[in-house]
Amino acid sequence: MGLDRLGVDASKGLDVSLESEGLGISPDLVCTDSDLDIVSILEMTSSEVLGGVSIFVGRPRSNGAGSQTLGLFYDVYEEGLRAWLSAAVTKLTALYGAPLKCIVAQRTGMVPLGEPAVIVATAAPRRAEAIRSCADLVEGLKYQSPIFKAECLENGDRIWVVAGGQLNDA
Amino acid sequence: MPRSSSQEAVKLIFFGILGELTGCRDAMVPISGPTPLVEVLAGYLTPMQATELSVRAWVNGEPKSIEFDSLVRPGDEIALLPPSSGG
């Protein structure tokens, strides 16, 4: 879904009216090693013309009984993530033909189990575009963006992971 | 490993597992002119490691991957990225 949509070269041709509204072309990125505040992120989507808001919260989870995972460590190439996000939102805006306001908040460093590690908020005039663009952005973040994470184990080890696997054996 | 703080250098930044493999977050590598990236990386990552880890290289913050035989220039900042694992 999101991978195909964000993988195409659709970096051109934004409607000038969208640019004049300041929507769809200037996503906000928050990278912090502090707790993420979902309320303040929701407030960042505030707009009188964007009636639908979709929010995704991702947080480290236990792998079940016997898991030795304490949390996830996040390393972010912030400059690259900003560039990636800008391109992705431009593509989504063109794809859905609607102004979007997109916020990505990514926590860095060690994030304990259960605490928000990433929050993605998208606002659009209507719910369908808000929900779909949020899902697309989350998928893109997962598979394409310059964010890297490792499982932090009780014994102090870190196991670097990729979507669907581990890197340490490479 | 070569180190330099002069303008005649390339800055390497290692993300994720690459920081642990190389033992550093970033490094300045002196070069005197356009130089293949693979030569700049000598002492940090072997071509085999880069291939096995599917390492991508971004230049000066641009989300455009370059090949390891591509030329880099003094003043360039090269971000070395392992595969993404998302938020």
mmCIF file of C-alpha atoms in Angstrom:
data_model
loop_
_atom_site.group_PDB
_atom_site.id
_atom_site.type_symbol
_atom_site.label_atom_id
_atom_site.label_comp_id
_atom_site.label_asym_id
_atom_site.label_seq_id
_atom_site.Cartn_x
_atom_site.Cartn_y
_atom_site.Cartn_z
ATOM 1 C CA MET A 1 0.000 0.000 0.000
ATOM 2 C CA GLY A 2 2.135 2.826 1.277
ATOM 3 C CA LEU A 3 5.330 1.441 -0.184
ATOM 4 C CA ASP A 4 4.043 1.564 -3.722
ATOM 5 C CA ARG A 5 2.501 4.931 -3.233
ATOM 6 C CA LEU A 6 5.589 6.522 -1.756
ATOM 7 C CA GLY A 7 8.029 4.761 -4.030
ATOM 8 C CA VAL A 8 6.967 6.522 -7.181
ATOM 9 C CA ASP A 9 8.549 9.707 -8.392
ATOM 10 C CA ALA A 10 5.752 12.158 -7.752
ATOM 11 C CA SER A 11 7.850 14.967 -6.438
ATOM 12 C CA LYS A 12 6.557 17.560 -8.848
ATOM 13 C CA GLY A 13 3.456 19.457 -9.655
ATOM 14 C CA LEU A 14 1.979 20.672 -6.413
ATOM 15 C CA ASP A 15 -1.025 22.894 -6.802
ATOM 16 C CA VAL A 16 0.064 26.461 -6.188
ATOM 17 C CA SER A 17 -3.024 27.037 -4.073
ATOM 18 C CA LEU A 18 -1.812 24.369 -1.664
ATOM 19 C CA GLU A 19 1.517 26.068 -1.322
ATOM 20 C CA SER A 20 -0.142 29.384 -0.623
ATOM 21 C CA GLU A 21 -2.108 27.696 2.152
ATOM 22 C CA GLY A 22 1.103 26.364 3.623
ATOM 23 C CA LEU A 23 -0.316 22.862 3.513
ATOM 24 C CA GLY A 24 1.034 19.666 2.084
ATOM 25 C CA ILE A 25 4.514 20.945 1.521
ATOM 26 C CA SER A 26 5.919 21.671 4.913
ATOM 27 C CA PRO A 27 5.531 18.679 7.200
ATOM 28 C CA ASP A 28 6.720 19.043 10.724
ATOM 29 C CA LEU A 29 9.297 16.731 12.211
ATOM 30 C CA VAL A 30 10.036 16.405 15.882
ATOM 31 C CA CYS A 31 13.012 14.326 16.977
ATOM 32 C CA THR A 32 13.611 14.210 20.688
ATOM 33 C CA ASP A 33 15.071 12.019 23.378
ATOM 34 C CA SER A 34 12.276 13.098 25.722
ATOM 35 C CA ASP A 35 8.760 11.734 26.152
ATOM 36 C CA LEU A 36 6.392 12.364 23.243
ATOM 37 C CA ASP A 37 3.317 14.421 24.026
ATOM 38 C CA ILE A 38 0.387 13.342 21.895
ATOM 39 C CA VAL A 39 -1.709 16.360 22.833
ATOM 40 C CA SER A 40 0.835 18.873 21.638
ATOM 41 C CA ILE A 41 1.249 16.907 18.414
ATOM 42 C CA LEU A 42 -2.485 16.928 17.872
ATOM 43 C CA GLU A 43 -2.455 20.681 18.394
ATOM 44 C CA MET A 44 0.169 21.001 15.664
ATOM 45 C CA THR A 45 -2.429 19.747 13.161
ATOM 46 C CA SER A 46 -4.828 22.540 14.057
ATOM 47 C CA SER A 47 -6.548 24.071 11.049
ATOM 48 C CA GLU A 48 -9.955 25.469 10.206
ATOM 49 C CA VAL A 49 -10.029 23.725 6.841
ATOM 50 C CA LEU A 50 -8.735 20.289 7.818
ATOM 51 C CA GLY A 51 -11.637 18.436 9.377
ATOM 52 C CA GLY A 52 -10.196 14.943 9.712
ATOM 53 C CA VAL A 53 -7.206 13.968 11.810
ATOM 54 C CA SER A 54 -5.673 10.516 12.022
ATOM 55 C CA ILE A 55 -3.054 9.649 14.601
ATOM 56 C CA PHE A 56 -0.841 6.578 14.861
ATOM 57 C CA VAL A 57 1.210 5.792 17.932
ATOM 58 C CA GLY A 58 3.931 3.180 17.785
ATOM 59 C CA ARG A 59 5.563 1.843 20.926
ATOM 60 C CA PRO A 60 8.019 -0.941 21.747
ATOM 61 C CA ARG A 61 6.356 -4.175 22.757
ATOM 62 C CA SER A 62 7.401 -7.299 24.530
ATOM 63 C CA ASN A 63 7.994 -10.380 22.419
ATOM 64 C CA GLY A 64 6.015 -12.420 24.896
ATOM 65 C CA ALA A 65 6.815 -14.737 27.790
ATOM 66 C CA GLY A 66 10.526 -15.058 28.407
ATOM 67 C CA SER A 67 11.374 -11.963 26.432
ATOM 68 C CA GLN A 68 14.575 -10.224 27.530
ATOM 69 C CA THR A 69 13.750 -7.025 25.700
ATOM 70 C CA LEU A 70 13.717 -3.889 27.816
ATOM 71 C CA GLY A 71 12.891 -1.546 24.985
ATOM 72 C CA LEU A 72 14.118 -0.236 21.668
ATOM 73 C CA PHE A 73 17.017 2.074 20.901
ATOM 74 C CA TYR A 74 16.399 4.502 18.034
ATOM 75 C CA ASP A 75 19.071 6.137 15.907
ATOM 76 C CA VAL A 76 17.808 8.753 13.435
ATOM 77 C CA TYR A 77 19.474 10.520 10.542
ATOM 78 C CA GLU A 78 17.468 13.653 11.202
ATOM 79 C CA GLU A 79 18.547 15.659 8.177
ATOM 80 C CA GLY A 80 17.775 12.710 5.943
ATOM 81 C CA LEU A 81 14.483 12.020 7.658
ATOM 82 C CA ARG A 82 13.424 15.609 7.134
ATOM 83 C CA ALA A 83 14.211 15.340 3.424
ATOM 84 C CA TRP A 84 12.449 11.986 3.148
ATOM 85 C CA LEU A 85 9.371 13.282 4.948
ATOM 86 C CA SER A 86 9.134 16.362 2.786
ATOM 87 C CA ALA A 87 9.259 14.248 -0.371
ATOM 88 C CA ALA A 88 6.775 11.721 1.010
ATOM 89 C CA VAL A 89 4.218 14.339 1.972
ATOM 90 C CA THR A 90 4.569 16.040 -1.385
ATOM 91 C CA LYS A 91 3.779 12.708 -3.044
ATOM 92 C CA LEU A 92 0.842 11.995 -0.763
ATOM 93 C CA THR A 93 -0.588 15.434 -1.365
ATOM 94 C CA ALA A 94 -0.444 14.848 -5.099
ATOM 95 C CA LEU A 95 -1.801 11.315 -4.703
ATOM 96 C CA TYR A 96 -4.852 12.302 -2.711
ATOM 97 C CA GLY A 97 -5.340 15.668 -4.349
ATOM 98 C CA ALA A 98 -5.989 17.233 -0.998
ATOM 99 C CA PRO A 99 -4.076 19.499 1.310
ATOM 100 C CA LEU A 100 -2.447 17.586 4.136
ATOM 101 C CA LYS A 101 -0.806 18.604 7.319
ATOM 102 C CA CYS A 102 1.559 15.898 8.507
ATOM 103 C CA ILE A 103 3.467 15.647 11.750
ATOM 104 C CA VAL A 104 6.025 12.985 12.597
ATOM 105 C CA ALA A 105 7.394 12.841 16.108
ATOM 106 C CA GLN A 106 10.188 10.337 16.596
ATOM 107 C CA ARG A 107 11.824 9.615 19.879
ATOM 108 C CA THR A 108 15.535 8.877 19.848
ATOM 109 C CA GLY A 109 17.731 6.844 22.150
ATOM 110 C CA MET A 110 16.359 4.158 24.441
ATOM 111 C CA VAL A 111 12.564 3.888 24.614
ATOM 112 C CA PRO A 112 11.202 1.509 27.277
ATOM 113 C CA LEU A 113 8.451 -0.976 26.481
ATOM 114 C CA GLY A 114 5.023 0.613 26.270
ATOM 115 C CA GLU A 115 6.162 4.200 25.833
ATOM 116 C CA PRO A 116 5.438 6.046 22.581
ATOM 117 C CA ALA A 117 8.389 5.863 20.205
ATOM 118 C CA VAL A 118 6.753 7.452 17.200
ATOM 119 C CA ILE A 119 3.627 9.466 16.620
ATOM 120 C CA VAL A 120 2.340 10.214 13.137
ATOM 121 C CA ALA A 121 -0.513 12.670 12.747
ATOM 122 C CA THR A 122 -2.105 13.623 9.465
ATOM 123 C CA ALA A 123 -4.879 16.113 8.928
ATOM 124 C CA ALA A 124 -6.940 16.460 5.756
ATOM 125 C CA PRO A 125 -10.228 18.067 4.806
ATOM 126 C CA ARG A 126 -11.999 14.710 5.163
ATOM 127 C CA ARG A 127 -11.484 11.501 7.101
ATOM 128 C CA ALA A 128 -10.624 9.205 4.203
ATOM 129 C CA GLU A 129 -7.576 11.196 3.143
ATOM 130 C CA ALA A 130 -6.494 11.653 6.729
ATOM 131 C CA ILE A 131 -6.670 7.945 7.551
ATOM 132 C CA ARG A 132 -5.104 6.724 4.311
ATOM 133 C CA SER A 133 -2.286 9.240 4.283
ATOM 134 C CA CYS A 134 -1.487 8.386 7.893
ATOM 135 C CA ALA A 135 -1.302 4.690 7.046
ATOM 136 C CA ASP A 136 0.865 5.397 4.011
ATOM 137 C CA LEU A 137 3.220 7.566 6.005
ATOM 138 C CA VAL A 138 3.596 4.959 8.735
ATOM 139 C CA GLU A 139 4.411 2.269 6.178
ATOM 140 C CA GLY A 140 6.927 4.536 4.519
ATOM 141 C CA LEU A 141 8.564 5.344 7.824
ATOM 142 C CA LYS A 142 8.858 1.663 8.555
ATOM 143 C CA TYR A 143 10.459 0.579 5.323
ATOM 144 C CA GLN A 144 12.065 3.604 3.691
ATOM 145 C CA SER A 145 12.987 6.316 6.124
ATOM 146 C CA PRO A 146 16.454 6.698 7.702
ATOM 147 C CA ILE A 147 15.419 5.453 11.125
ATOM 148 C CA PHE A 148 17.312 2.590 12.703
ATOM 149 C CA LYS A 149 16.442 0.648 15.787
ATOM 150 C CA ALA A 150 17.863 -2.030 18.025
ATOM 151 C CA GLU A 151 16.355 -4.229 20.687
ATOM 152 C CA CYS A 152 17.875 -3.531 24.078
ATOM 153 C CA LEU A 153 18.239 -6.713 26.095
ATOM 154 C CA GLU A 154 18.510 -7.260 29.833
ATOM 155 C CA ASN A 155 22.134 -8.377 29.480
ATOM 156 C CA GLY A 156 23.069 -5.057 27.890
ATOM 157 C CA ASP A 157 23.281 -6.319 24.329
ATOM 158 C CA ARG A 158 21.712 -4.517 21.397
ATOM 159 C CA ILE A 159 20.265 -6.414 18.473
ATOM 160 C CA TRP A 160 19.895 -4.194 15.414
ATOM 161 C CA VAL A 161 16.824 -4.969 13.423
ATOM 162 C CA VAL A 162 15.374 -4.258 10.033
ATOM 163 C CA ALA A 163 11.727 -4.514 9.170
ATOM 164 C CA GLY A 164 11.169 -8.260 9.315
ATOM 165 C CA GLY A 165 14.598 -9.386 10.519
ATOM 166 C CA GLN A 166 17.848 -8.829 12.375
ATOM 167 C CA LEU A 167 21.079 -7.250 11.208
ATOM 168 C CA ASN A 168 23.582 -8.522 13.722
ATOM 169 C CA ASP A 169 24.170 -11.801 11.905
ATOM 170 C CA ALA A 170 25.216 -10.049 8.704
ATOM 171 C CA MET B 1 42.442 5.185 10.498
ATOM 172 C CA PRO B 2 43.004 8.561 8.848
ATOM 173 C CA ARG B 3 41.726 11.613 10.637
ATOM 174 C CA SER B 4 41.594 15.243 9.560
ATOM 175 C CA SER B 5 39.756 18.408 10.457
ATOM 176 C CA SER B 6 40.769 20.368 7.372
ATOM 177 C CA GLN B 7 38.557 21.445 4.491
ATOM 178 C CA GLU B 8 40.308 18.897 2.319
ATOM 179 C CA ALA B 9 38.377 16.072 3.868
ATOM 180 C CA VAL B 10 35.201 14.061 3.611
ATOM 181 C CA LYS B 11 32.992 13.641 6.638
ATOM 182 C CA LEU B 12 31.600 10.159 7.196
ATOM 183 C CA ILE B 13 28.663 9.564 9.511
ATOM 184 C CA PHE B 14 27.745 6.039 10.528
ATOM 185 C CA PHE B 15 24.201 5.229 11.592
ATOM 186 C CA GLY B 16 22.680 2.283 13.375
ATOM 187 C CA ILE B 17 24.705 -0.873 13.441
ATOM 188 C CA LEU B 18 27.405 0.768 11.326
ATOM 189 C CA GLY B 19 28.395 2.939 14.274
ATOM 190 C CA GLU B 20 29.013 -0.166 16.328
ATOM 191 C CA LEU B 21 30.867 -1.937 13.544
ATOM 192 C CA THR B 22 33.207 0.970 12.867
ATOM 193 C CA GLY B 23 33.511 2.044 16.484
ATOM 194 C CA CYS B 24 32.699 5.654 15.725
ATOM 195 C CA ARG B 25 29.779 7.923 14.959
ATOM 196 C CA ASP B 26 31.647 10.072 12.481
ATOM 197 C CA ALA B 27 35.062 10.541 10.980
ATOM 198 C CA MET B 28 36.945 13.039 8.847
ATOM 199 C CA VAL B 29 38.914 11.421 6.040
ATOM 200 C CA PRO B 30 41.453 13.603 4.224
ATOM 201 C CA ILE B 31 41.374 13.536 0.431
ATOM 202 C CA SER B 32 43.056 15.779 -2.096
ATOM 203 C CA GLY B 33 40.420 15.677 -4.801
ATOM 204 C CA PRO B 34 37.594 13.560 -6.184
ATOM 205 C CA THR B 35 38.019 10.093 -4.731
ATOM 206 C CA PRO B 36 35.993 6.882 -5.064
ATOM 207 C CA LEU B 37 33.832 6.359 -2.006
ATOM 208 C CA VAL B 38 35.164 2.846 -1.595
ATOM 209 C CA GLU B 39 38.639 4.307 -1.008
ATOM 210 C CA VAL B 40 37.335 6.788 1.522
ATOM 211 C CA LEU B 41 35.683 3.962 3.406
ATOM 212 C CA ALA B 42 38.836 1.841 3.565
ATOM 213 C CA GLY B 43 39.617 1.192 7.193
ATOM 214 C CA TYR B 44 35.987 1.546 8.200
ATOM 215 C CA LEU B 45 33.898 -0.725 6.028
ATOM 216 C CA THR B 46 34.942 -3.306 3.492
ATOM 217 C CA PRO B 47 33.001 -3.574 0.247
ATOM 218 C CA MET B 48 31.842 -7.005 1.408
ATOM 219 C CA GLN B 49 30.470 -5.620 4.650
ATOM 220 C CA ALA B 50 28.757 -2.819 2.792
ATOM 221 C CA THR B 51 27.159 -5.312 0.425
ATOM 222 C CA GLU B 52 26.107 -7.762 3.130
ATOM 223 C CA LEU B 53 24.554 -4.999 5.165
ATOM 224 C CA SER B 54 22.928 -3.343 2.149
ATOM 225 C CA VAL B 55 24.546 -0.059 3.106
ATOM 226 C CA ARG B 56 23.277 3.063 1.384
ATOM 227 C CA ALA B 57 25.213 6.298 1.139
ATOM 228 C CA TRP B 58 23.587 9.731 1.065
ATOM 229 C CA VAL B 59 25.598 12.765 0.077
ATOM 230 C CA ASN B 60 25.138 16.150 1.733
ATOM 231 C CA GLY B 61 21.709 15.282 3.077
ATOM 232 C CA GLU B 62 20.271 14.403 -0.292
ATOM 233 C CA PRO B 63 18.071 11.320 -0.308
ATOM 234 C CA LYS B 64 19.825 9.942 -3.348
ATOM 235 C CA SER B 65 21.864 6.833 -2.983
ATOM 236 C CA ILE B 66 25.280 6.778 -4.608
ATOM 237 C CA GLU B 67 27.353 3.791 -5.646
ATOM 238 C CA PHE B 68 30.507 2.851 -3.853
ATOM 239 C CA ASP B 69 32.618 3.553 -6.916
ATOM 240 C CA SER B 70 31.129 7.045 -7.191
ATOM 241 C CA LEU B 71 33.464 9.964 -6.646
ATOM 242 C CA VAL B 72 33.176 12.067 -3.531
ATOM 243 C CA ARG B 73 34.780 15.463 -3.085
ATOM 244 C CA PRO B 74 36.432 17.441 -0.321
ATOM 245 C CA GLY B 75 33.782 18.983 1.870
ATOM 246 C CA ASP B 76 31.208 16.292 1.162
ATOM 247 C CA GLU B 77 29.282 14.780 4.027
ATOM 248 C CA ILE B 78 28.515 11.114 3.491
ATOM 249 C CA ALA B 79 25.862 9.441 5.623
ATOM 250 C CA LEU B 80 26.232 5.676 5.690
ATOM 251 C CA LEU B 81 22.899 3.997 6.338
ATOM 252 C CA PRO B 82 21.966 0.396 7.030
ATOM 253 C CA PRO B 83 18.497 -0.806 6.001
ATOM 254 C CA SER B 84 15.625 1.082 7.573
ATOM 255 C CA SER B 85 13.737 -0.335 10.501
ATOM 256 C CA GLY B 86 11.228 2.394 11.015
ATOM 257 C CA GLY B 87 9.580 4.077 13.899
#
